[in-house]
Amino acid sequence: MPDMADEAAKELPASFSHTALVVDSIEKAADRFHEVFGVSFGSAEEYVFSRADASGRTAPSTLRMTVSLTQEPYFVLVEAVDEPDCVFGRERLGSLAYWGWWEEDPEERLRELRREGVGVAATYAAAPGSAPEMIITEPDLYGTRICYVASALKNRMTEKADLAGGEGSLPASYYHVGMVVPDIDTAVQRCATVFGVPFTAAALTESPHQEEGDVTHTPFRQRQAISRTREPYIELIEATGDGVFGPSRAGTLMYYACWESDMHSRLARLRAQGFGMDAVIRMDAASDPIAAITSYDGLGIRLELADPAAKPVMEHWARTGHLPEF
């Protein structure tokens, strides 16, 4: 008998396809990702574009990128470039640059963005005047910067992952990305419009015992919403408190969220790999962690780990739009 929840989840729309991290050296970054996540990457490739900025000025641009040999959503690593006012510039080192979306008709998408008044930071085309292969929007405080990637470029980017999968299954990468926003009700409306996917209404969630360094919250309450999509979810978190979810974090992609069944061993391994813990969540002071959020490392990686026992709750929330009551 097929699992009804799984069948229902398949009817949900897809969300984003990848996130891009700006790094100093692809080879060093790929090694670090392998150490932390246990995933491999294809060899880096150079992509030659004609880049047009917001004013329409064009200039040649070469990006060096690699894609994780995983299921979607992919980790995409982009080597920093010495270009002024560029989303991949060196001043962006260690930052998650955007949400990645596959786009069948980039020319129509560009026209639509302009009709709706969405700022376009840059387009990347094979040659001046040709159809864009990447469209990157301007950022805002709701973190809605998107890179729309044309089908032909998608095929080239993901070719190695497709080949690595073969007849088998590629490893998973992450199941959502969290984003702190200044006002969640506005963010839900904004993100639903910009991303083109439905969201749950905001709900009050509670972490029974949350430790943030020397500060302990019993409980820690916050308002959250998620995209009503298949994994990966887009998670919106209203700025709360002075710590890991404080207002200073608004408008940034916070972390890669991963399911973790052996929390004790994984946290010990992460600490050995140089991570601190920004937050550890337990049911009470004496119990084992059920979730944790690491500090950033030098590369720009931050993880949220969650016990897989929460997976049915997330799936129910996405499927119905309502957070289960306990």
Short mmCIF file of N, CA, C and O in Angstrom, two decimals, residues 180-267:
data_model
loop_
_atom_site.label_atom_id
_atom_site.label_comp_id
_atom_site.label_asym_id
_atom_site.label_seq_id
_atom_site.Cartn_x
_atom_site.Cartn_y
_atom_site.Cartn_z
N VAL A 180 15.41 34.74 8.46
CA VAL A 180 14.83 35.66 9.44
C VAL A 180 14.28 36.88 8.69
O VAL A 180 14.93 37.43 7.81
N VAL A 181 13.06 37.26 9.06
CA VAL A 181 12.39 38.40 8.41
C VAL A 181 11.90 39.37 9.49
O VAL A 181 11.61 38.97 10.61
N PRO A 182 11.79 40.66 9.16
CA PRO A 182 11.38 41.64 10.19
C PRO A 182 9.91 41.53 10.57
O PRO A 182 9.55 41.81 11.71
N ASP A 183 9.04 41.16 9.64
CA ASP A 183 7.61 41.04 9.91
C ASP A 183 7.09 39.84 9.11
O ASP A 183 7.10 39.87 7.88
N ILE A 184 6.65 38.81 9.80
CA ILE A 184 6.36 37.56 9.10
C ILE A 184 5.10 37.62 8.25
O ILE A 184 5.02 37.00 7.20
N ASP A 185 4.09 38.39 8.68
CA ASP A 185 2.87 38.46 7.88
C ASP A 185 3.15 39.12 6.53
O ASP A 185 2.67 38.66 5.49
N THR A 186 3.94 40.19 6.56
CA THR A 186 4.35 40.84 5.30
C THR A 186 5.21 39.90 4.49
O THR A 186 5.08 39.80 3.27
N ALA A 187 6.10 39.17 5.18
CA ALA A 187 7.02 38.27 4.48
C ALA A 187 6.27 37.15 3.77
O ALA A 187 6.61 36.77 2.65
N VAL A 188 5.24 36.59 4.42
CA VAL A 188 4.46 35.52 3.79
C VAL A 188 3.84 36.01 2.49
O VAL A 188 3.90 35.34 1.45
N GLN A 189 3.25 37.20 2.52
CA GLN A 189 2.64 37.75 1.32
C GLN A 189 3.69 38.04 0.25
O GLN A 189 3.51 37.72 -0.93
N ARG A 190 4.79 38.64 0.68
CA ARG A 190 5.85 39.01 -0.26
C ARG A 190 6.46 37.77 -0.91
O ARG A 190 6.63 37.72 -2.13
N CYS A 191 6.79 36.78 -0.11
CA CYS A 191 7.46 35.59 -0.64
C CYS A 191 6.53 34.76 -1.51
O CYS A 191 6.95 34.21 -2.53
N ALA A 192 5.25 34.69 -1.14
CA ALA A 192 4.30 33.96 -1.98
C ALA A 192 4.20 34.60 -3.35
O ALA A 192 4.13 33.90 -4.38
N THR A 193 4.22 35.94 -3.40
CA THR A 193 4.13 36.65 -4.67
C THR A 193 5.40 36.48 -5.49
O THR A 193 5.36 36.15 -6.68
N VAL A 194 6.56 36.69 -4.85
CA VAL A 194 7.83 36.66 -5.58
C VAL A 194 8.21 35.25 -5.99
O VAL A 194 8.62 35.00 -7.13
N PHE A 195 8.06 34.29 -5.08
CA PHE A 195 8.46 32.92 -5.38
C PHE A 195 7.42 32.16 -6.19
O PHE A 195 7.73 31.14 -6.82
N GLY A 196 6.16 32.63 -6.12
CA GLY A 196 5.12 31.96 -6.88
C GLY A 196 4.70 30.62 -6.31
O GLY A 196 4.21 29.75 -7.03
N VAL A 197 4.88 30.43 -5.00
CA VAL A 197 4.43 29.21 -4.32
C VAL A 197 3.63 29.63 -3.09
O VAL A 197 3.87 30.68 -2.51
N PRO A 198 2.65 28.80 -2.66
CA PRO A 198 1.87 29.15 -1.47
C PRO A 198 2.66 28.94 -0.19
O PRO A 198 3.59 28.14 -0.15
N PHE A 199 2.26 29.66 0.84
CA PHE A 199 2.86 29.53 2.17
C PHE A 199 1.77 29.24 3.20
O PHE A 199 0.61 29.60 3.01
N THR A 200 2.18 28.61 4.28
CA THR A 200 1.28 28.48 5.42
C THR A 200 1.10 29.86 6.05
O THR A 200 1.92 30.76 5.85
N ALA A 201 0.02 30.01 6.81
CA ALA A 201 -0.08 31.19 7.65
C ALA A 201 0.97 31.09 8.76
O ALA A 201 1.45 30.00 9.09
N ALA A 202 1.34 32.23 9.31
CA ALA A 202 2.31 32.22 10.41
C ALA A 202 1.72 31.50 11.61
O ALA A 202 0.54 31.62 11.92
N ALA A 203 2.54 30.72 12.29
CA ALA A 203 2.12 29.99 13.47
C ALA A 203 3.14 30.20 14.58
O ALA A 203 4.34 30.38 14.31
N LEU A 204 2.68 30.19 15.81
CA LEU A 204 3.57 30.31 16.95
C LEU A 204 4.15 28.94 17.27
O LEU A 204 3.42 27.97 17.47
N THR A 205 5.47 28.85 17.26
CA THR A 205 6.14 27.59 17.58
C THR A 205 6.89 27.77 18.91
O THR A 205 7.19 28.89 19.33
N GLU A 206 7.20 26.65 19.52
CA GLU A 206 7.81 26.70 20.84
C GLU A 206 8.92 25.67 20.96
O GLU A 206 8.72 24.48 20.68
N SER A 207 10.10 26.13 21.36
CA SER A 207 11.20 25.24 21.71
C SER A 207 11.23 25.15 23.23
O SER A 207 11.47 26.17 23.91
N PRO A 208 10.98 23.98 23.82
CA PRO A 208 10.79 23.90 25.28
C PRO A 208 11.98 24.40 26.09
O PRO A 208 11.81 25.07 27.11
N HIS A 209 13.20 24.09 25.62
CA HIS A 209 14.40 24.45 26.39
C HIS A 209 15.49 24.79 25.36
O HIS A 209 16.10 23.90 24.79
N GLN A 210 15.69 26.08 25.13
CA GLN A 210 16.65 26.51 24.11
C GLN A 210 17.82 27.23 24.76
O GLN A 210 17.64 28.25 25.43
N GLU A 211 19.00 26.69 24.54
CA GLU A 211 20.22 27.25 25.09
C GLU A 211 20.96 28.03 24.02
O GLU A 211 21.26 27.51 22.95
N GLU A 212 21.22 29.31 24.31
CA GLU A 212 22.01 30.16 23.40
C GLU A 212 23.18 30.70 24.20
O GLU A 212 23.08 31.75 24.82
N GLY A 213 24.29 29.97 24.18
CA GLY A 213 25.44 30.36 25.00
C GLY A 213 25.08 30.32 26.47
O GLY A 213 24.65 29.29 26.99
N ASP A 214 25.23 31.47 27.15
CA ASP A 214 24.94 31.55 28.58
C ASP A 214 23.46 31.83 28.87
O ASP A 214 23.06 31.88 30.04
N VAL A 215 22.67 32.02 27.82
CA VAL A 215 21.25 32.36 27.99
C VAL A 215 20.40 31.12 27.70
O VAL A 215 20.61 30.43 26.70
N THR A 216 19.46 30.84 28.57
CA THR A 216 18.54 29.71 28.38
C THR A 216 17.11 30.22 28.36
O THR A 216 16.71 30.99 29.25
N HIS A 217 16.36 29.81 27.36
CA HIS A 217 14.95 30.18 27.25
C HIS A 217 14.10 28.94 27.56
O HIS A 217 14.30 27.88 26.95
N THR A 218 13.16 29.08 28.48
CA THR A 218 12.28 27.95 28.82
C THR A 218 10.83 28.43 28.89
O THR A 218 10.34 28.75 29.96
N PRO A 219 10.14 28.52 27.77
CA PRO A 219 10.54 28.09 26.42
C PRO A 219 11.00 29.29 25.58
O PRO A 219 11.00 30.43 26.07
N PHE A 220 11.38 29.00 24.33
CA PHE A 220 11.64 30.04 23.34
C PHE A 220 10.51 29.99 22.32
O PHE A 220 10.26 28.97 21.69
N ARG A 221 9.77 31.11 22.20
CA ARG A 221 8.64 31.16 21.28
C ARG A 221 8.95 32.10 20.11
O ARG A 221 9.59 33.14 20.30
N GLN A 222 8.48 31.71 18.94
CA GLN A 222 8.68 32.54 17.75
C GLN A 222 7.58 32.23 16.75
O GLN A 222 6.91 31.20 16.83
N ARG A 223 7.38 33.14 15.82
CA ARG A 223 6.40 32.94 14.76
C ARG A 223 7.11 32.51 13.48
O ARG A 223 8.11 33.13 13.10
N GLN A 224 6.59 31.46 12.87
CA GLN A 224 7.22 30.90 11.69
C GLN A 224 6.16 30.55 10.64
O GLN A 224 4.99 30.39 10.95
N ALA A 225 6.62 30.40 9.42
CA ALA A 225 5.79 29.88 8.32
C ALA A 225 6.72 29.12 7.39
O ALA A 225 7.93 29.36 7.37
N ILE A 226 6.15 28.19 6.62
CA ILE A 226 6.94 27.48 5.62
C ILE A 226 6.18 27.44 4.30
O ILE A 226 4.96 27.61 4.25
N SER A 227 6.92 27.21 3.23
CA SER A 227 6.30 27.08 1.92
C SER A 227 5.50 25.79 1.86
O SER A 227 5.91 24.76 2.40
N ARG A 228 4.34 25.85 1.20
CA ARG A 228 3.51 24.66 1.03
C ARG A 228 3.96 23.95 -0.24
O ARG A 228 3.29 23.94 -1.28
N THR A 229 5.14 23.37 -0.13
CA THR A 229 5.82 22.74 -1.26
C THR A 229 6.37 21.39 -0.80
O THR A 229 6.31 21.04 0.38
N ARG A 230 6.92 20.67 -1.76
CA ARG A 230 7.76 19.54 -1.39
C ARG A 230 9.07 20.07 -0.80
O ARG A 230 9.39 21.25 -0.95
N GLU A 231 9.80 19.19 -0.12
CA GLU A 231 11.15 19.60 0.28
C GLU A 231 11.94 19.94 -0.98
O GLU A 231 11.76 19.30 -2.01
N PRO A 232 12.79 20.97 -0.87
CA PRO A 232 13.15 21.78 0.29
C PRO A 232 12.11 22.87 0.58
O PRO A 232 11.59 23.49 -0.34
N TYR A 233 11.86 23.08 1.85
CA TYR A 233 10.94 24.14 2.26
C TYR A 233 11.68 25.47 2.35
O TYR A 233 12.88 25.53 2.61
N ILE A 234 10.93 26.53 2.17
CA ILE A 234 11.40 27.88 2.49
C ILE A 234 10.81 28.21 3.85
O ILE A 234 9.59 28.25 4.01
N GLU A 235 11.64 28.41 4.83
CA GLU A 235 11.19 28.69 6.19
C GLU A 235 11.38 30.16 6.51
O GLU A 235 12.48 30.70 6.35
N LEU A 236 10.32 30.81 6.95
CA LEU A 236 10.36 32.21 7.35
C LEU A 236 10.25 32.27 8.87
O LEU A 236 9.38 31.63 9.47
N ILE A 237 11.12 33.06 9.50
CA ILE A 237 11.20 33.15 10.96
C ILE A 237 11.16 34.63 11.34
O ILE A 237 12.04 35.39 10.92
N GLU A 238 10.17 35.02 12.09
CA GLU A 238 10.09 36.43 12.48
C GLU A 238 11.19 36.75 13.49
O GLU A 238 11.44 35.99 14.44
N ALA A 239 11.87 37.88 13.25
CA ALA A 239 12.97 38.28 14.13
C ALA A 239 12.49 38.34 15.58
O ALA A 239 11.47 38.97 15.90
N THR A 240 13.22 37.64 16.45
CA THR A 240 12.83 37.50 17.85
C THR A 240 14.06 37.51 18.74
O THR A 240 15.03 36.79 18.47
N GLY A 241 14.03 38.32 19.79
CA GLY A 241 15.11 38.29 20.78
C GLY A 241 16.38 38.95 20.28
O GLY A 241 16.42 39.62 19.25
N ASP A 242 17.46 38.72 21.02
CA ASP A 242 18.75 39.34 20.73
C ASP A 242 19.77 38.33 20.22
O ASP A 242 20.92 38.69 19.99
N GLY A 243 19.37 37.07 20.07
CA GLY A 243 20.33 36.03 19.74
C GLY A 243 20.30 35.59 18.30
O GLY A 243 20.31 36.41 17.38
N VAL A 244 20.24 34.28 18.11
CA VAL A 244 20.40 33.70 16.78
C VAL A 244 19.32 34.14 15.81
O VAL A 244 19.54 34.18 14.59
N PHE A 245 18.13 34.52 16.32
CA PHE A 245 17.04 34.96 15.45
C PHE A 245 16.76 36.45 15.60
O PHE A 245 15.66 36.91 15.32
N GLY A 246 17.74 37.20 16.03
CA GLY A 246 17.56 38.63 16.25
C GLY A 246 17.40 39.44 14.97
O GLY A 246 17.67 38.96 13.86
N PRO A 247 16.96 40.70 15.08
CA PRO A 247 16.71 41.55 13.91
C PRO A 247 17.91 41.75 13.00
O PRO A 247 17.76 41.98 11.81
N SER A 248 19.12 41.66 13.56
CA SER A 248 20.32 41.86 12.74
C SER A 248 20.49 40.77 11.69
O SER A 248 21.25 40.93 10.73
N ARG A 249 19.79 39.65 11.85
CA ARG A 249 19.90 38.53 10.89
C ARG A 249 18.88 38.65 9.75
O ARG A 249 18.85 37.79 8.86
N ALA A 250 18.01 39.66 9.78
CA ALA A 250 16.93 39.75 8.80
C ALA A 250 17.47 39.89 7.37
O ALA A 250 18.45 40.58 7.13
N GLY A 251 16.79 39.21 6.45
CA GLY A 251 17.10 39.33 5.03
C GLY A 251 18.23 38.44 4.56
O GLY A 251 18.67 38.58 3.42
N THR A 252 18.69 37.53 5.38
CA THR A 252 19.78 36.64 4.96
C THR A 252 19.31 35.19 5.03
O THR A 252 18.46 34.83 5.85
N LEU A 253 19.87 34.37 4.15
CA LEU A 253 19.62 32.93 4.21
C LEU A 253 20.47 32.39 5.35
O LEU A 253 21.70 32.47 5.31
N MET A 254 19.82 31.85 6.37
CA MET A 254 20.52 31.59 7.63
C MET A 254 21.36 30.33 7.65
O MET A 254 22.49 30.32 8.12
N TYR A 255 20.77 29.22 7.19
CA TYR A 255 21.46 27.95 7.40
C TYR A 255 20.93 26.90 6.44
O TYR A 255 19.87 27.03 5.84
N TYR A 256 21.73 25.83 6.30
CA TYR A 256 21.28 24.61 5.64
C TYR A 256 20.69 23.71 6.74
O TYR A 256 21.38 23.38 7.70
N ALA A 257 19.43 23.32 6.60
CA ALA A 257 18.79 22.48 7.60
C ALA A 257 18.80 21.02 7.16
O ALA A 257 18.40 20.71 6.03
N CYS A 258 19.26 20.14 8.03
CA CYS A 258 19.43 18.72 7.70
C CYS A 258 18.77 17.87 8.78
O CYS A 258 18.81 18.21 9.97
N TRP A 259 18.17 16.77 8.36
CA TRP A 259 17.68 15.78 9.33
C TRP A 259 18.88 15.03 9.90
O TRP A 259 19.82 14.71 9.16
N GLU A 260 18.84 14.74 11.19
CA GLU A 260 19.95 14.04 11.83
C GLU A 260 19.40 13.08 12.89
O GLU A 260 18.82 13.51 13.90
N SER A 261 19.58 11.80 12.66
CA SER A 261 19.06 10.79 13.59
C SER A 261 19.99 10.53 14.76
O SER A 261 19.56 10.07 15.81
N ASP A 262 21.30 10.80 14.59
CA ASP A 262 22.27 10.57 15.66
C ASP A 262 22.85 11.91 16.09
O ASP A 262 23.98 12.26 15.75
N MET A 263 22.03 12.68 16.81
CA MET A 263 22.40 14.05 17.14
C MET A 263 23.68 14.11 17.98
O MET A 263 24.55 14.95 17.75
N HIS A 264 23.80 13.22 18.95
CA HIS A 264 24.96 13.26 19.86
C HIS A 264 26.26 13.12 19.08
O HIS A 264 27.20 13.90 19.25
N SER A 265 26.33 12.13 18.20
CA SER A 265 27.56 11.89 17.44
C SER A 265 27.82 13.02 16.46
O SER A 265 28.96 13.46 16.27
N ARG A 266 26.74 13.52 15.82
CA ARG A 266 26.93 14.58 14.82
C ARG A 266 27.42 15.86 15.48
O ARG A 266 28.30 16.55 14.94
N LEU A 267 26.86 16.22 16.62
CA LEU A 267 27.30 17.43 17.30
C LEU A 267 28.75 17.32 17.74
O LEU A 267 29.52 18.28 17.64
#
